[in-house]
């Protein structure tokens, strides 16, 4: 679906350039540093209908996954379908565990996700323009946003969403562990009957 331009890499490890491995390390680090600059309150609001919110998240993740599988049927949507099918299980897990908490922090999640995603889209756009890598015309839609293939924008959006949601949920778990045991028991009872 994509490959590196001629003489665009300095060294490879296995089949991938060293830069790919570095990107896997740098992207979450970059996104986490950005998120660390945003305010994440340690108190978590009570949310309405937590079971319904989690179910809605699972339904949405399933729809993304089904859409991805359907997109595998056409050459021009193969890359987009692969991204959706690959992202759906991760989103399903995150939303099944913490959809109410993520929804309560939706502005933080959106800002934490969009800023690094936009930065990476810009860098990717420049790399594609300079021929560092090339996307297959056969396996992409041909739709571009400001010169960037839509598939690349979707990739950066979902991968940054994974990181941000994971870090927000990690903070939620830590804050819950710091609560006194009696408060956690009350919260569990509330959660079972419609609280947070």
mmCIF file of C-alpha atoms in Angstrom:
data_model
loop_
_atom_site.group_PDB
_atom_site.id
_atom_site.type_symbol
_atom_site.label_atom_id
_atom_site.label_comp_id
_atom_site.label_asym_id
_atom_site.label_seq_id
_atom_site.Cartn_x
_atom_site.Cartn_y
_atom_site.Cartn_z
ATOM 1 C CA UNK A 1 0.000 0.000 0.000
ATOM 2 C CA UNK A 2 2.986 2.274 0.525
ATOM 3 C CA UNK A 3 6.739 2.095 0.173
ATOM 4 C CA UNK A 4 9.829 4.226 0.531
ATOM 5 C CA UNK A 5 11.198 6.341 -2.251
ATOM 6 C CA UNK A 6 14.538 5.454 -3.825
ATOM 7 C CA UNK A 7 17.493 6.381 -1.603
ATOM 8 C CA UNK A 8 15.083 7.748 1.024
ATOM 9 C CA UNK A 9 16.323 5.617 3.914
ATOM 10 C CA UNK A 10 19.706 5.306 5.556
ATOM 11 C CA UNK A 11 19.379 1.930 7.266
ATOM 12 C CA UNK A 12 16.876 -0.881 7.621
ATOM 13 C CA UNK A 13 16.268 -3.398 10.346
ATOM 14 C CA UNK A 14 14.502 -6.422 8.953
ATOM 15 C CA UNK A 15 12.191 -5.129 6.255
ATOM 16 C CA UNK A 16 11.537 -1.696 7.755
ATOM 17 C CA UNK A 17 13.738 1.379 7.913
ATOM 18 C CA UNK A 18 15.059 2.352 11.330
ATOM 19 C CA UNK A 19 12.951 5.516 11.065
ATOM 20 C CA UNK A 20 9.786 3.396 11.243
ATOM 21 C CA UNK A 21 10.859 1.922 14.563
ATOM 22 C CA UNK A 22 11.763 5.355 15.849
ATOM 23 C CA UNK A 23 8.363 6.678 14.796
ATOM 24 C CA UNK A 24 6.662 3.935 16.840
ATOM 25 C CA UNK A 25 8.523 5.267 19.888
ATOM 26 C CA UNK A 26 8.339 8.981 19.140
ATOM 27 C CA UNK A 27 4.636 9.341 18.295
ATOM 28 C CA UNK A 28 3.294 8.200 21.711
ATOM 29 C CA UNK A 29 6.010 10.199 23.457
ATOM 30 C CA UNK A 30 5.134 13.337 21.469
ATOM 31 C CA UNK A 31 1.420 12.905 22.119
ATOM 32 C CA UNK A 32 1.966 12.163 25.826
ATOM 33 C CA UNK A 33 4.101 15.296 26.219
ATOM 34 C CA UNK A 34 1.385 17.375 24.577
ATOM 35 C CA UNK A 35 -1.297 15.827 26.788
ATOM 36 C CA UNK A 36 0.851 16.485 29.877
ATOM 37 C CA UNK A 37 0.603 20.215 29.132
ATOM 38 C CA UNK A 38 -3.178 20.081 29.246
ATOM 39 C CA UNK A 39 -5.068 20.121 32.520
ATOM 40 C CA UNK A 40 -6.435 16.764 33.619
ATOM 41 C CA UNK A 41 -8.414 17.219 36.844
ATOM 42 C CA UNK A 42 -8.087 14.402 39.366
ATOM 43 C CA UNK A 43 -11.799 14.415 40.207
ATOM 44 C CA UNK A 44 -14.116 12.493 37.927
ATOM 45 C CA UNK A 45 -17.718 13.610 37.525
ATOM 46 C CA UNK A 46 -20.604 11.252 38.025
ATOM 47 C CA UNK A 47 -21.854 10.186 34.634
ATOM 48 C CA UNK A 48 -25.346 9.228 33.558
ATOM 49 C CA UNK A 49 -26.087 5.833 32.033
ATOM 50 C CA UNK A 50 -22.576 4.295 32.080
ATOM 51 C CA UNK A 51 -23.766 0.959 30.681
ATOM 52 C CA UNK A 52 -25.552 2.676 27.782
ATOM 53 C CA UNK A 53 -22.463 4.807 27.098
ATOM 54 C CA UNK A 54 -20.214 1.737 27.020
ATOM 55 C CA UNK A 55 -22.694 -0.107 24.784
ATOM 56 C CA UNK A 56 -22.830 2.859 22.399
ATOM 57 C CA UNK A 57 -19.017 2.839 22.257
ATOM 58 C CA UNK A 58 -18.991 -0.859 21.446
ATOM 59 C CA UNK A 59 -21.616 -0.418 18.729
ATOM 60 C CA UNK A 60 -19.615 2.441 17.202
ATOM 61 C CA UNK A 61 -16.387 0.411 17.314
ATOM 62 C CA UNK A 62 -18.182 -2.555 15.722
ATOM 63 C CA UNK A 63 -19.499 -0.289 12.960
ATOM 64 C CA UNK A 64 -15.960 0.978 12.319
ATOM 65 C CA UNK A 65 -14.703 -2.606 12.168
ATOM 66 C CA UNK A 66 -17.480 -3.769 9.826
ATOM 67 C CA UNK A 67 -16.878 -0.729 7.629
ATOM 68 C CA UNK A 68 -13.216 -1.655 7.507
ATOM 69 C CA UNK A 69 -13.952 -5.229 6.490
ATOM 70 C CA UNK A 70 -16.359 -4.070 3.800
ATOM 71 C CA UNK A 71 -13.708 -1.678 2.484
ATOM 72 C CA UNK A 72 -11.353 -4.624 1.986
ATOM 73 C CA UNK A 73 -13.564 -5.654 -0.948
ATOM 74 C CA UNK A 74 -12.442 -2.790 -3.175
ATOM 75 C CA UNK A 75 -8.860 -2.050 -4.178
ATOM 76 C CA UNK A 76 -9.250 1.718 -3.828
ATOM 77 C CA UNK A 77 -10.443 1.467 -0.198
ATOM 78 C CA UNK A 78 -8.102 -1.314 0.939
ATOM 79 C CA UNK A 79 -5.724 0.938 2.913
ATOM 80 C CA UNK A 80 -8.577 2.844 4.562
ATOM 81 C CA UNK A 81 -10.320 -0.438 5.344
ATOM 82 C CA UNK A 82 -7.164 -1.880 6.874
ATOM 83 C CA UNK A 83 -6.859 1.133 9.176
ATOM 84 C CA UNK A 84 -10.507 0.880 10.268
ATOM 85 C CA UNK A 85 -10.421 -2.890 10.794
ATOM 86 C CA UNK A 86 -7.165 -2.621 12.758
ATOM 87 C CA UNK A 87 -8.409 0.295 14.886
ATOM 88 C CA UNK A 88 -11.815 -1.148 15.799
ATOM 89 C CA UNK A 89 -10.680 -3.718 18.417
ATOM 90 C CA UNK A 90 -8.514 -1.168 20.230
ATOM 91 C CA UNK A 91 -11.312 1.395 20.258
ATOM 92 C CA UNK A 92 -13.796 -1.268 21.379
ATOM 93 C CA UNK A 93 -11.619 -2.170 24.354
ATOM 94 C CA UNK A 94 -11.012 1.432 25.380
ATOM 95 C CA UNK A 95 -14.679 2.374 25.007
ATOM 96 C CA UNK A 96 -15.950 -0.775 26.769
ATOM 97 C CA UNK A 97 -13.751 -0.010 29.763
ATOM 98 C CA UNK A 98 -14.000 3.742 29.981
ATOM 99 C CA UNK A 99 -16.506 5.325 27.601
ATOM 100 C CA UNK A 100 -18.261 7.284 30.394
ATOM 101 C CA UNK A 101 -14.962 8.678 31.682
ATOM 102 C CA UNK A 102 -13.710 9.485 28.180
ATOM 103 C CA UNK A 103 -16.992 11.211 27.359
ATOM 104 C CA UNK A 104 -16.743 13.229 30.574
ATOM 105 C CA UNK A 105 -13.278 14.373 29.369
ATOM 106 C CA UNK A 106 -14.232 14.654 25.681
ATOM 107 C CA UNK A 107 -12.793 18.164 25.190
ATOM 108 C CA UNK A 108 -9.473 17.070 26.677
ATOM 109 C CA UNK A 109 -9.475 13.910 24.527
ATOM 110 C CA UNK A 110 -10.272 15.928 21.393
ATOM 111 C CA UNK A 111 -7.617 18.583 22.011
ATOM 112 C CA UNK A 112 -5.076 15.998 23.135
ATOM 113 C CA UNK A 113 -5.676 13.997 19.958
ATOM 114 C CA UNK A 114 -6.130 16.658 17.285
ATOM 115 C CA UNK A 115 -3.063 18.840 17.885
ATOM 116 C CA UNK A 116 -0.448 16.070 17.552
ATOM 117 C CA UNK A 117 -2.463 14.460 14.732
ATOM 118 C CA UNK A 118 -2.420 17.738 12.792
ATOM 119 C CA UNK A 119 1.314 18.131 13.392
ATOM 120 C CA UNK A 120 2.009 14.599 12.158
ATOM 121 C CA UNK A 121 -0.248 15.166 9.134
ATOM 122 C CA UNK A 122 1.810 18.228 8.230
ATOM 123 C CA UNK A 123 5.097 16.352 8.583
ATOM 124 C CA UNK A 124 3.694 13.426 6.599
ATOM 125 C CA UNK A 125 2.475 15.760 3.861
ATOM 126 C CA UNK A 126 5.974 17.178 3.511
ATOM 127 C CA UNK A 127 7.551 13.704 3.493
ATOM 128 C CA UNK A 128 5.203 12.555 0.724
ATOM 129 C CA UNK A 129 5.880 15.706 -1.298
ATOM 130 C CA UNK A 130 9.624 15.062 -1.096
ATOM 131 C CA UNK A 131 9.224 11.412 -2.094
ATOM 132 C CA UNK A 132 10.361 9.928 1.205
ATOM 133 C CA UNK A 133 7.483 7.520 0.810
ATOM 134 C CA UNK A 134 4.892 6.846 -1.805
ATOM 135 C CA UNK A 135 1.328 5.620 -1.405
ATOM 136 C CA UNK A 136 -0.141 3.202 -3.889
ATOM 137 C CA UNK A 137 -2.688 4.821 -6.167
ATOM 138 C CA UNK A 138 -4.341 1.435 -6.575
ATOM 139 C CA UNK A 139 -5.031 0.846 -2.867
ATOM 140 C CA UNK A 140 -5.953 4.393 -1.818
ATOM 141 C CA UNK A 141 -9.073 6.438 -2.490
ATOM 142 C CA UNK A 142 -7.276 9.304 -4.202
ATOM 143 C CA UNK A 143 -9.007 11.719 -1.811
ATOM 144 C CA UNK A 144 -6.615 14.335 -0.438
ATOM 145 C CA UNK A 145 -7.062 16.947 2.267
ATOM 146 C CA UNK A 146 -4.641 19.844 1.793
ATOM 147 C CA UNK A 147 -2.476 17.532 -0.310
ATOM 148 C CA UNK A 148 -2.433 14.697 2.253
ATOM 149 C CA UNK A 149 -4.085 11.376 1.393
ATOM 150 C CA UNK A 150 -7.135 10.910 3.621
ATOM 151 C CA UNK A 151 -5.823 7.498 4.696
ATOM 152 C CA UNK A 152 -2.782 9.072 6.314
ATOM 153 C CA UNK A 153 -4.921 11.624 8.165
ATOM 154 C CA UNK A 154 -7.183 8.840 9.470
ATOM 155 C CA UNK A 155 -4.133 6.832 10.577
ATOM 156 C CA UNK A 156 -2.737 9.731 12.607
ATOM 157 C CA UNK A 157 -6.147 10.497 14.057
ATOM 158 C CA UNK A 158 -6.789 6.970 15.329
ATOM 159 C CA UNK A 159 -3.272 6.288 16.587
ATOM 160 C CA UNK A 160 -3.215 9.530 18.552
ATOM 161 C CA UNK A 161 -6.698 8.746 19.850
ATOM 162 C CA UNK A 162 -5.386 5.390 21.129
ATOM 163 C CA UNK A 163 -2.585 7.123 23.010
ATOM 164 C CA UNK A 164 -4.703 9.913 24.494
ATOM 165 C CA UNK A 165 -7.568 7.664 25.532
ATOM 166 C CA UNK A 166 -5.123 5.175 27.017
ATOM 167 C CA UNK A 167 -3.412 7.863 29.080
ATOM 168 C CA UNK A 168 -6.697 9.399 30.251
ATOM 169 C CA UNK A 169 -7.984 5.983 31.285
ATOM 170 C CA UNK A 170 -4.678 5.228 33.022
ATOM 171 C CA UNK A 171 -5.086 8.424 35.028
ATOM 172 C CA UNK A 172 -8.681 7.435 35.861
ATOM 173 C CA UNK A 173 -7.491 4.044 37.166
ATOM 174 C CA UNK A 174 -4.759 5.692 39.260
ATOM 175 C CA UNK A 175 -7.224 8.188 40.733
ATOM 176 C CA UNK A 176 -9.649 5.374 41.579
ATOM 177 C CA UNK A 177 -6.869 3.429 43.319
ATOM 178 C CA UNK A 178 -6.127 6.473 45.488
ATOM 179 C CA UNK A 179 -9.752 6.657 46.680
ATOM 180 C CA UNK A 180 -10.480 5.161 50.105
ATOM 181 C CA UNK A 181 -11.864 1.601 49.930
ATOM 182 C CA UNK A 182 -15.282 2.668 51.257
ATOM 183 C CA UNK A 183 -15.589 5.294 48.531
ATOM 184 C CA UNK A 184 -14.656 2.709 45.848
ATOM 185 C CA UNK A 185 -17.351 0.334 47.140
ATOM 186 C CA UNK A 186 -19.958 3.089 46.995
ATOM 187 C CA UNK A 187 -18.807 4.002 43.487
ATOM 188 C CA UNK A 188 -19.077 0.371 42.373
ATOM 189 C CA UNK A 189 -22.635 0.180 43.683
ATOM 190 C CA UNK A 190 -23.525 3.488 42.011
ATOM 191 C CA UNK A 191 -21.964 2.292 38.753
ATOM 192 C CA UNK A 192 -23.990 -0.900 38.797
ATOM 193 C CA UNK A 193 -27.195 1.101 39.208
ATOM 194 C CA UNK A 194 -26.528 4.035 36.884
ATOM 195 C CA UNK A 195 -23.840 6.192 38.504
ATOM 196 C CA UNK A 196 -20.214 6.616 37.414
#
